[in-house]
C-alpha cells in the first residue's frame, strides 16, 4: 500500500500568507468596497523595466522563426545568462566561473530543491525570525531543525556559538522579515564557523540589491573562505520585479566539497535529472537586467521602494514605535504597541485603518510581539497607509 509522506502532518496548520489572505477575504466580504492598503506580503507593485520587456518581446520573436528558434537549452542555464551573471559578480570583485552559476525559476524553488544535496540526518539551523519556507521545506524533508532565536539585543544578527549543532545553516541578509544586514565581520564569523565545523551555509541573498551601504557585503562570496562552505541563492523577484515572471540563480563554487563529494557536480546531476531548465524567453529577459540600461532601470524602481520605506519610517517615528530595517532592506520590523501580540495587532490595523501587515509570529516564535511592513506597495497606497498609521498610533 502507498505510504504518504507523513511529515506533512507536522507542518504548521497553514502557511502564513494563506492565513493572512483568509483573514483579509473575511474582512472584505463583511465590508464590500472598502479599500485596503496592503503593506503585507512582499510582492512588488512596479512593472518590469523597459529593457527587460524589450528583451522578452525579442525572444518571443526569436521563437517565431526557424533561424532563431531555440529548443531545449542547457539544464543549468543558458551560457549567455550564466556569463552575464558572472560578469555582474566580477564588477563587485567576486570571480566566478559562469558554470558556477545555475539559472533557476526563483529562490523558493531552489530553497526547497537544494535540500536534495544533503542527507536528512544533517540538522538545519534556522536563524529566526525567518522566511517560513526554510522551516517547512526541512520539515517535509524530515530534517531536525535547530531554531536560533534573535532579537533587538543582537540587532537580529546572531553570531555562531559552539553549542550549535547543525550541518546546514540558513542565513538571509538583508533579512526577511527584520531588514537586518550582516556586516563583513558578522558574516565572516559564520563563514569561519561553517568551515571549522564542515557545515554548509545556504545564503539567501534575495534582497542584496537593496543594500545601499557600500561597506556591507552583498554576496557571501565577498568574504574569504566562503567558497569552501557556502551556496548563494538569489532571485530577480525583488531586484527586478520578476515575482510573477520567475527567474533566479544559485551559485555553487566548484571547490565546495563535503566528504569527498563535490556539491557542484551533484547539483549538475540533480538539475539534468529533475529539470529541463528555464525557458529561453525568460532567460533573455533576465539577461537584460544585467545590461547597463537594465541596471539603471531597476535602480529607478528600487529608489521608489526606498522612498516608500522613508514614508513608513516617518510614520513609525511619529507614532514613537521601535523598529529596525528599511534602510538596506525593503522591510520594516516593528514592535507592536502596548504589548499587543502580532495577530491582535494585525486585526486591529485591518479593522481600524484597513492597513494589512504581516504578523511577526508567522516568522517563528521569537517574532511574536513584532510586525512586518513591506515597502513594495504603490507609493500612493504607502502614503495613505503611513498617514493612517500616524493618525491611529501617533
Ligand atoms: N527568500 C526570501 C527571503 C524571500 O523573502 C523570498 C520571497 O519573498 C524568496 C526567497 C522567494 O523568492 P522567489 O520569488 O525568487 O521565489
Short mmCIF file of C-alpha atoms and ligand atoms in Angstrom, two decimals:
data_model
loop_
_atom_site.label_atom_id
_atom_site.label_comp_id
_atom_site.label_asym_id
_atom_site.label_seq_id
_atom_site.Cartn_x
_atom_site.Cartn_y
_atom_site.Cartn_z
CA UNK A 1 0.00 0.00 0.00
CA UNK A 2 1.27 3.51 -0.82
CA UNK A 3 2.55 5.40 2.22
CA UNK A 4 2.21 9.22 2.06
CA UNK A 5 4.98 11.40 3.45
CA UNK A 6 3.61 11.68 6.98
CA UNK A 7 5.80 14.66 7.76
CA UNK A 8 3.25 16.90 6.03
CA UNK A 9 1.16 16.36 9.15
CA UNK A 10 3.97 18.03 11.15
CA UNK A 11 3.70 21.30 9.22
CA UNK A 12 2.02 24.23 10.90
CA UNK A 13 -1.70 24.27 10.10
CA UNK A 14 -1.47 26.89 7.38
CA UNK A 15 1.18 28.83 5.57
CA UNK A 16 1.48 32.37 6.94
CA UNK A 17 0.42 34.20 3.80
CA UNK A 18 -2.55 31.94 3.20
CA UNK A 19 -3.77 32.68 6.73
CA UNK A 20 -3.42 36.41 6.06
CA UNK A 21 -5.35 36.06 2.79
CA UNK A 22 -8.15 34.25 4.62
CA UNK A 23 -8.48 37.00 7.23
CA UNK A 24 -8.39 39.71 4.58
CA UNK A 25 -11.01 37.87 2.49
CA UNK A 26 -13.27 37.57 5.55
CA UNK A 27 -12.89 41.32 6.20
CA UNK A 28 -13.64 42.16 2.57
CA UNK A 29 -16.76 40.05 2.44
CA UNK A 30 -18.00 41.79 5.61
CA UNK A 31 -17.04 45.26 4.25
CA UNK A 32 -17.52 45.15 0.48
CA UNK A 33 -15.95 48.02 -1.44
CA UNK A 34 -13.75 49.16 1.47
CA UNK A 35 -10.26 49.93 0.08
CA UNK A 36 -7.32 48.12 1.68
CA UNK A 37 -3.72 49.28 1.97
CA UNK A 38 -1.54 46.23 1.55
CA UNK A 39 1.81 46.54 3.28
CA UNK A 40 1.96 42.83 3.99
CA UNK A 41 3.12 40.23 1.51
CA UNK A 42 6.41 41.00 -0.22
CA UNK A 43 5.09 41.22 -3.77
CA UNK A 44 6.28 44.09 -5.92
CA UNK A 45 3.94 46.68 -7.42
CA UNK A 46 6.04 48.19 -10.24
CA UNK A 47 6.07 46.53 -13.66
CA UNK A 48 9.13 45.05 -15.36
CA UNK A 49 11.50 47.69 -16.68
CA UNK A 50 11.71 48.65 -20.38
CA UNK A 51 14.99 46.82 -21.07
CA UNK A 52 13.50 43.55 -19.82
CA UNK A 53 10.23 43.98 -21.69
CA UNK A 54 12.07 44.65 -24.96
CA UNK A 55 14.27 41.57 -24.46
CA UNK A 56 11.21 39.41 -23.72
CA UNK A 57 9.47 40.61 -26.90
CA UNK A 58 12.58 39.96 -28.97
CA UNK A 59 12.90 36.49 -27.52
CA UNK A 60 9.28 35.72 -28.40
CA UNK A 61 10.04 36.81 -31.98
CA UNK A 62 13.12 34.55 -31.98
CA UNK A 63 10.82 31.62 -31.29
CA UNK A 64 8.73 32.51 -34.36
CA UNK A 65 11.45 31.92 -36.98
CA UNK A 66 13.33 28.70 -37.76
CA UNK A 67 16.65 30.56 -37.95
CA UNK A 68 16.40 31.90 -34.38
CA UNK A 69 14.15 29.31 -32.76
CA UNK A 70 15.51 27.75 -29.56
CA UNK A 71 14.56 24.29 -28.37
CA UNK A 72 15.88 22.78 -25.17
CA UNK A 73 18.62 24.85 -23.56
CA UNK A 74 21.29 23.51 -21.18
CA UNK A 75 19.52 22.44 -17.97
CA UNK A 76 21.74 24.53 -15.69
CA UNK A 77 21.16 27.73 -17.64
CA UNK A 78 21.85 29.38 -20.99
CA UNK A 79 25.53 30.35 -21.34
CA UNK A 80 24.59 33.95 -22.23
CA UNK A 81 22.83 34.39 -18.88
CA UNK A 82 25.39 32.50 -16.78
CA UNK A 83 28.10 34.70 -18.31
CA UNK A 84 26.11 37.89 -17.70
CA UNK A 85 25.63 36.97 -14.03
CA UNK A 86 29.29 36.02 -13.56
CA UNK A 87 30.28 39.37 -15.11
CA UNK A 88 27.90 41.12 -12.68
CA UNK A 89 29.70 39.44 -9.75
CA UNK A 90 33.08 40.34 -11.28
CA UNK A 91 32.12 44.04 -11.26
CA UNK A 92 31.75 43.70 -7.48
CA UNK A 93 35.11 41.94 -7.12
CA UNK A 94 33.85 38.33 -6.94
CA UNK A 95 35.38 35.99 -9.51
CA UNK A 96 33.13 33.14 -10.61
CA UNK A 97 33.30 30.71 -13.46
CA UNK A 98 29.98 31.09 -15.37
CA UNK A 99 29.47 27.35 -14.82
CA UNK A 100 29.30 28.02 -11.08
CA UNK A 101 26.09 29.99 -11.71
CA UNK A 102 22.92 27.90 -12.04
CA UNK A 103 19.85 29.60 -13.53
CA UNK A 104 16.66 28.81 -11.62
CA UNK A 105 12.96 29.53 -11.65
CA UNK A 106 13.32 31.54 -8.45
CA UNK A 107 14.68 31.34 -4.95
CA UNK A 108 11.70 29.49 -3.47
CA UNK A 109 12.12 26.60 -5.86
CA UNK A 110 15.84 26.44 -5.12
CA UNK A 111 15.49 26.68 -1.35
CA UNK A 112 13.36 23.55 -1.45
CA UNK A 113 15.13 21.64 -4.23
CA UNK A 114 18.67 22.22 -2.95
CA UNK A 115 17.92 20.02 0.07
CA UNK A 116 18.34 17.05 -2.28
CA UNK A 117 22.09 17.58 -1.86
CA UNK A 118 22.10 16.84 1.86
CA UNK A 119 21.34 13.83 3.96
CA UNK A 120 18.21 14.24 6.11
CA UNK A 121 20.39 13.23 9.06
CA UNK A 122 22.18 16.62 8.97
CA UNK A 123 20.23 19.09 11.11
CA UNK A 124 19.34 22.53 9.72
CA UNK A 125 19.94 25.69 11.70
CA UNK A 126 17.43 28.44 11.05
CA UNK A 127 18.10 31.92 12.38
CA UNK A 128 14.71 33.24 13.44
CA UNK A 129 12.60 35.24 12.76
CA UNK A 130 12.89 33.63 9.32
CA UNK A 131 11.23 33.31 5.94
CA UNK A 132 8.77 30.46 6.69
CA UNK A 133 9.78 28.26 3.74
CA UNK A 134 13.12 27.32 5.38
CA UNK A 135 11.44 25.51 8.24
CA UNK A 136 8.65 23.99 6.15
CA UNK A 137 10.99 22.61 3.47
CA UNK A 138 13.05 20.90 6.16
CA UNK A 139 10.02 19.53 7.97
CA UNK A 140 8.88 17.96 4.68
CA UNK A 141 12.39 16.53 4.18
CA UNK A 142 12.37 15.09 7.70
CA UNK A 143 15.33 17.07 8.93
CA UNK A 144 15.85 18.09 12.56
CA UNK A 145 15.67 21.86 12.90
CA UNK A 146 17.75 23.91 15.29
CA UNK A 147 15.97 27.23 15.89
CA UNK A 148 18.35 30.07 16.69
CA UNK A 149 16.35 32.97 18.10
CA UNK A 150 17.50 36.52 17.51
CA UNK A 151 16.29 39.80 18.96
CA UNK A 152 16.99 43.51 19.35
CA UNK A 153 19.84 42.68 21.77
CA UNK A 154 21.93 41.33 18.86
CA UNK A 155 20.33 43.51 16.17
CA UNK A 156 18.59 40.35 14.83
CA UNK A 157 22.02 39.26 13.64
CA UNK A 158 23.10 36.44 15.97
CA UNK A 159 26.67 35.16 15.95
CA UNK A 160 27.55 31.46 15.84
CA UNK A 161 28.41 29.78 19.07
CA UNK A 162 29.99 26.44 19.88
CA UNK A 163 26.78 24.88 21.16
CA UNK A 164 25.07 24.99 17.75
CA UNK A 165 24.99 21.56 16.19
CA UNK A 166 23.80 21.64 12.57
CA UNK A 167 25.21 20.72 9.18
CA UNK A 168 23.12 23.21 7.23
CA UNK A 169 22.95 26.86 8.19
CA UNK A 170 20.37 29.24 6.74
CA UNK A 171 21.39 32.88 6.64
CA UNK A 172 19.32 35.59 4.99
CA UNK A 173 20.91 39.00 4.62
CA UNK A 174 19.31 41.50 4.07
CA UNK A 175 16.87 39.66 6.23
CA UNK A 176 13.25 38.93 5.61
CA UNK A 177 11.45 39.84 7.88
CA UNK A 178 13.71 42.01 10.07
CA UNK A 179 15.59 44.01 7.41
CA UNK A 180 18.83 43.39 9.35
CA UNK A 181 22.04 43.04 7.30
CA UNK A 182 25.23 41.29 8.37
CA UNK A 183 28.38 43.38 8.16
CA UNK A 184 31.61 41.79 6.99
CA UNK A 185 32.80 40.80 10.46
CA UNK A 186 29.43 39.28 11.39
CA UNK A 187 29.23 37.24 8.21
CA UNK A 188 32.89 36.25 8.38
CA UNK A 189 32.22 34.73 11.81
CA UNK A 190 29.63 32.41 10.21
CA UNK A 191 31.93 31.53 7.29
CA UNK A 192 34.75 30.63 9.68
CA UNK A 193 32.35 28.65 11.88
CA UNK A 194 30.97 26.68 8.90
CA UNK A 195 34.46 25.90 7.61
CA UNK A 196 35.60 24.73 11.06
CA UNK A 197 32.52 22.54 11.50
CA UNK A 198 32.28 21.21 7.96
CA UNK A 199 28.81 22.79 7.72
CA UNK A 200 27.30 24.41 4.62
CA UNK A 201 25.70 27.86 4.65
CA UNK A 202 22.64 28.38 2.45
CA UNK A 203 22.92 32.12 1.94
CA UNK A 204 19.65 33.66 0.82
CA UNK A 205 20.57 36.88 -0.98
CA UNK A 206 17.12 37.61 -2.42
CA UNK A 207 17.36 41.23 -1.22
CA UNK A 208 21.02 42.02 -1.95
CA UNK A 209 20.08 44.74 -4.45
CA UNK A 210 18.59 46.81 -1.61
CA UNK A 211 21.91 47.26 0.17
CA UNK A 212 23.00 50.88 -0.23
CA UNK A 213 25.82 50.96 2.32
CA UNK A 214 28.95 50.04 0.33
CA UNK A 215 30.62 48.58 3.43
CA UNK A 216 28.01 45.81 3.70
CA UNK A 217 28.55 42.55 1.77
CA UNK A 218 26.01 41.86 -0.99
CA UNK A 219 27.34 38.38 -1.65
CA UNK A 220 28.76 35.89 0.83
CA UNK A 221 31.49 35.25 -1.74
CA UNK A 222 32.94 38.68 -0.98
CA UNK A 223 34.32 37.02 2.17
CA UNK A 224 37.43 34.86 2.21
CA UNK A 225 36.71 31.20 2.79
CA UNK A 226 33.07 31.34 1.65
CA UNK A 227 33.82 29.29 -1.47
CA UNK A 228 34.51 26.23 0.68
CA UNK A 229 31.34 26.48 2.78
CA UNK A 230 28.55 28.41 1.04
CA UNK A 231 25.83 28.22 -1.57
CA UNK A 232 24.24 31.54 -2.53
CA UNK A 233 20.61 31.64 -3.60
CA UNK A 234 19.47 34.75 -5.48
CA UNK A 235 16.33 35.94 -7.16
CA UNK A 236 15.30 38.56 -9.68
CA UNK A 237 11.90 38.78 -7.98
CA UNK A 238 12.53 41.81 -5.83
CA UNK A 239 15.65 43.05 -7.62
CA UNK A 240 13.89 43.41 -10.95
CA UNK A 241 10.18 42.73 -10.46
CA UNK A 242 10.19 39.08 -11.57
CA UNK A 243 7.81 37.80 -8.87
CA UNK A 244 5.28 36.75 -11.50
CA UNK A 245 7.75 36.22 -14.34
CA UNK A 246 10.01 33.87 -12.28
CA UNK A 247 13.79 33.79 -12.54
CA UNK A 248 16.63 33.37 -10.11
CA UNK A 249 20.14 31.97 -9.86
CA UNK A 250 22.20 29.94 -7.47
CA UNK A 251 25.97 29.98 -7.06
CA UNK A 252 27.76 26.78 -6.08
CA UNK A 253 31.55 27.02 -6.15
CA UNK A 254 33.40 24.08 -7.70
CA UNK A 255 35.67 23.80 -4.65
CA UNK A 256 32.77 23.18 -2.27
CA UNK A 257 33.09 19.57 -1.17
CA UNK A 258 31.89 17.52 1.73
CA UNK A 259 33.24 14.04 2.48
CA UNK A 260 34.86 13.79 -0.94
CA UNK A 261 31.69 14.75 -2.83
CA UNK A 262 31.64 17.88 -4.97
CA UNK A 263 28.36 19.70 -4.40
CA UNK A 264 28.66 21.48 -7.76
CA UNK A 265 28.83 18.18 -9.66
CA UNK A 266 25.97 16.79 -7.59
CA UNK A 267 23.80 19.80 -8.44
CA UNK A 268 24.59 19.46 -12.15
CA UNK A 269 23.45 15.86 -11.87
CA UNK A 270 20.34 16.90 -9.95
CA UNK A 271 19.34 19.59 -12.46
CA UNK A 272 19.97 17.41 -15.51
CA UNK A 273 17.75 14.78 -13.91
CA UNK A 274 14.96 16.89 -12.48
CA UNK A 275 14.54 19.86 -14.83
CA UNK A 276 14.88 20.84 -18.45
CA UNK A 277 15.84 24.32 -17.41
CA UNK A 278 14.18 27.71 -17.54
CA UNK A 279 12.55 28.98 -20.71
CA UNK A 280 14.67 30.76 -23.32
CA UNK A 281 12.32 33.74 -23.27
CA UNK A 282 12.70 34.29 -19.53
CA UNK A 283 16.44 33.86 -19.62
CA UNK A 284 16.65 36.51 -22.36
CA UNK A 285 14.54 38.82 -20.20
CA UNK A 286 16.77 38.05 -17.22
CA UNK A 287 19.95 38.79 -19.15
CA UNK A 288 18.62 42.29 -19.88
CA UNK A 289 18.67 43.01 -16.13
CA UNK A 290 22.47 42.77 -16.18
CA UNK A 291 22.99 45.24 -19.05
CA UNK A 292 23.92 48.84 -18.15
CA UNK A 293 20.45 50.01 -19.25
CA UNK A 294 18.75 47.25 -17.24
CA UNK A 295 20.78 48.12 -14.15
CA UNK A 296 19.85 51.80 -14.43
CA UNK A 297 16.19 50.98 -14.82
CA UNK A 298 15.95 48.51 -11.93
CA UNK A 299 17.71 51.06 -9.71
CA UNK A 300 14.96 53.56 -10.54
CA UNK A 301 12.37 51.08 -9.29
CA UNK A 302 14.37 50.27 -6.17
CA UNK A 303 14.53 54.02 -5.45
CA UNK A 304 10.72 54.13 -5.46
CA UNK A 305 10.56 51.35 -2.85
CA UNK A 306 13.21 53.10 -0.77
CA UNK A 307 11.13 56.25 -0.80
CA UNK A 308 8.20 54.14 0.44
CA UNK A 309 10.44 52.95 3.26
CA UNK A 310 11.19 56.56 4.25
CA UNK A 311 7.49 57.44 4.26
CA UNK A 312 6.69 54.49 6.52
CA UNK A 313 9.66 55.20 8.80
CA UNK A 314 8.48 58.78 9.31
CA UNK A 315 5.05 57.48 10.33
CA UNK A 316 6.57 54.98 12.78
CA UNK A 317 8.80 57.72 14.20
CA UNK A 318 5.72 59.90 14.71
CA UNK A 319 3.98 57.00 16.42
CA UNK A 320 7.03 56.51 18.64
CA UNK A 321 7.31 52.83 17.76
CA UNK A 322 10.56 50.87 17.91
CA UNK A 323 11.57 49.44 14.53
CA UNK A 324 14.55 48.30 12.50
CA UNK A 325 15.24 47.66 8.80
CA UNK A 326 14.12 49.87 5.94
CA UNK A 327 17.50 51.33 5.01
CA UNK A 328 19.33 48.45 3.34
CA UNK A 329 16.27 46.23 3.00
CA UNK A 330 12.70 46.52 1.76
CA UNK A 331 11.15 45.55 5.10
CA UNK A 332 10.44 47.35 8.35
CA UNK A 333 10.21 45.31 11.52
CA UNK A 334 8.49 46.97 14.43
CA UNK A 335 7.41 46.21 17.94
CA UNK A 336 3.62 46.07 18.30
CA UNK A 337 2.39 48.92 20.50
CA UNK A 338 1.03 48.39 24.01
CA UNK A 339 2.38 44.85 24.28
CA UNK A 340 -0.17 43.57 21.73
CA UNK A 341 0.51 40.17 20.21
CA UNK A 342 1.13 40.23 16.49
CA UNK A 343 -2.14 38.70 15.24
CA UNK A 344 -4.11 41.05 17.53
CA UNK A 345 -2.20 43.99 16.04
CA UNK A 346 -2.90 42.61 12.55
CA UNK A 347 -6.65 42.51 13.26
CA UNK A 348 -6.53 45.95 14.89
CA UNK A 349 -4.87 47.59 11.87
CA UNK A 350 -7.20 45.83 9.44
CA UNK A 351 -10.34 46.80 11.36
CA UNK A 352 -9.36 50.38 12.26
CA UNK A 353 -7.40 51.69 9.27
CA UNK A 354 -7.63 48.91 6.64
CA UNK A 355 -3.84 48.50 6.60
CA UNK A 356 -2.59 44.96 6.05
CA UNK A 357 0.79 43.98 7.50
CA UNK A 358 2.40 40.69 8.44
CA UNK A 359 2.30 39.33 11.99
CA UNK A 360 5.75 38.57 13.38
CA UNK A 361 4.58 35.29 14.91
CA UNK A 362 4.45 33.86 11.39
CA UNK A 363 8.25 34.01 11.19
CA UNK A 364 9.00 31.89 14.26
CA UNK A 365 8.23 32.03 17.97
CA UNK A 366 10.68 34.87 18.64
CA UNK A 367 8.81 37.05 16.12
CA UNK A 368 5.83 37.27 18.46
CA UNK A 369 5.15 40.86 19.55
CA UNK A 370 6.65 42.20 16.32
CA UNK A 371 5.18 43.10 12.95
CA UNK A 372 6.47 43.49 9.39
CA UNK A 373 5.69 46.13 6.83
CA UNK A 374 6.81 45.69 3.25
CA UNK A 375 7.86 48.71 1.19
CA UNK A 376 6.83 47.14 -2.13
CA UNK A 377 3.36 48.72 -2.26
CA UNK A 378 2.43 51.55 -4.59
CA UNK A 379 3.64 54.99 -3.43
CA UNK A 380 0.06 56.26 -3.19
CA UNK A 381 -1.05 53.31 -1.02
CA UNK A 382 2.07 53.59 1.10
CA UNK A 383 1.48 57.30 1.74
CA UNK A 384 -2.13 56.62 2.70
CA UNK A 385 -1.17 53.70 4.94
CA UNK A 386 1.53 55.82 6.61
CA UNK A 387 -0.90 58.71 7.24
CA UNK A 388 -3.44 56.31 8.73
CA UNK A 389 -0.79 54.66 10.92
CA UNK A 390 0.45 58.00 12.23
CA UNK A 391 -3.13 59.13 12.97
CA UNK A 392 -4.04 55.89 14.74
CA UNK A 393 -0.87 55.35 16.74
CA UNK A 394 0.69 58.81 16.99
N1 LIG B 1 13.86 34.20 0.02
C1 LIG B 1 13.32 35.18 0.73
C2 LIG B 1 14.00 35.63 1.96
C3 LIG B 1 12.13 35.76 0.32
O1 LIG B 1 11.59 36.73 1.04
C4 LIG B 1 11.50 35.32 -0.86
C5 LIG B 1 10.23 35.87 -1.34
O2 LIG B 1 9.59 36.67 -0.73
C6 LIG B 1 12.10 34.28 -1.56
C7 LIG B 1 13.27 33.75 -1.09
C8 LIG B 1 11.46 33.72 -2.78
O3 LIG B 1 11.80 34.41 -3.91
P1 LIG B 1 11.33 33.93 -5.34
O4 LIG B 1 10.24 34.84 -5.77
O5 LIG B 1 12.55 34.07 -6.20
O6 LIG B 1 10.87 32.52 -5.27
#
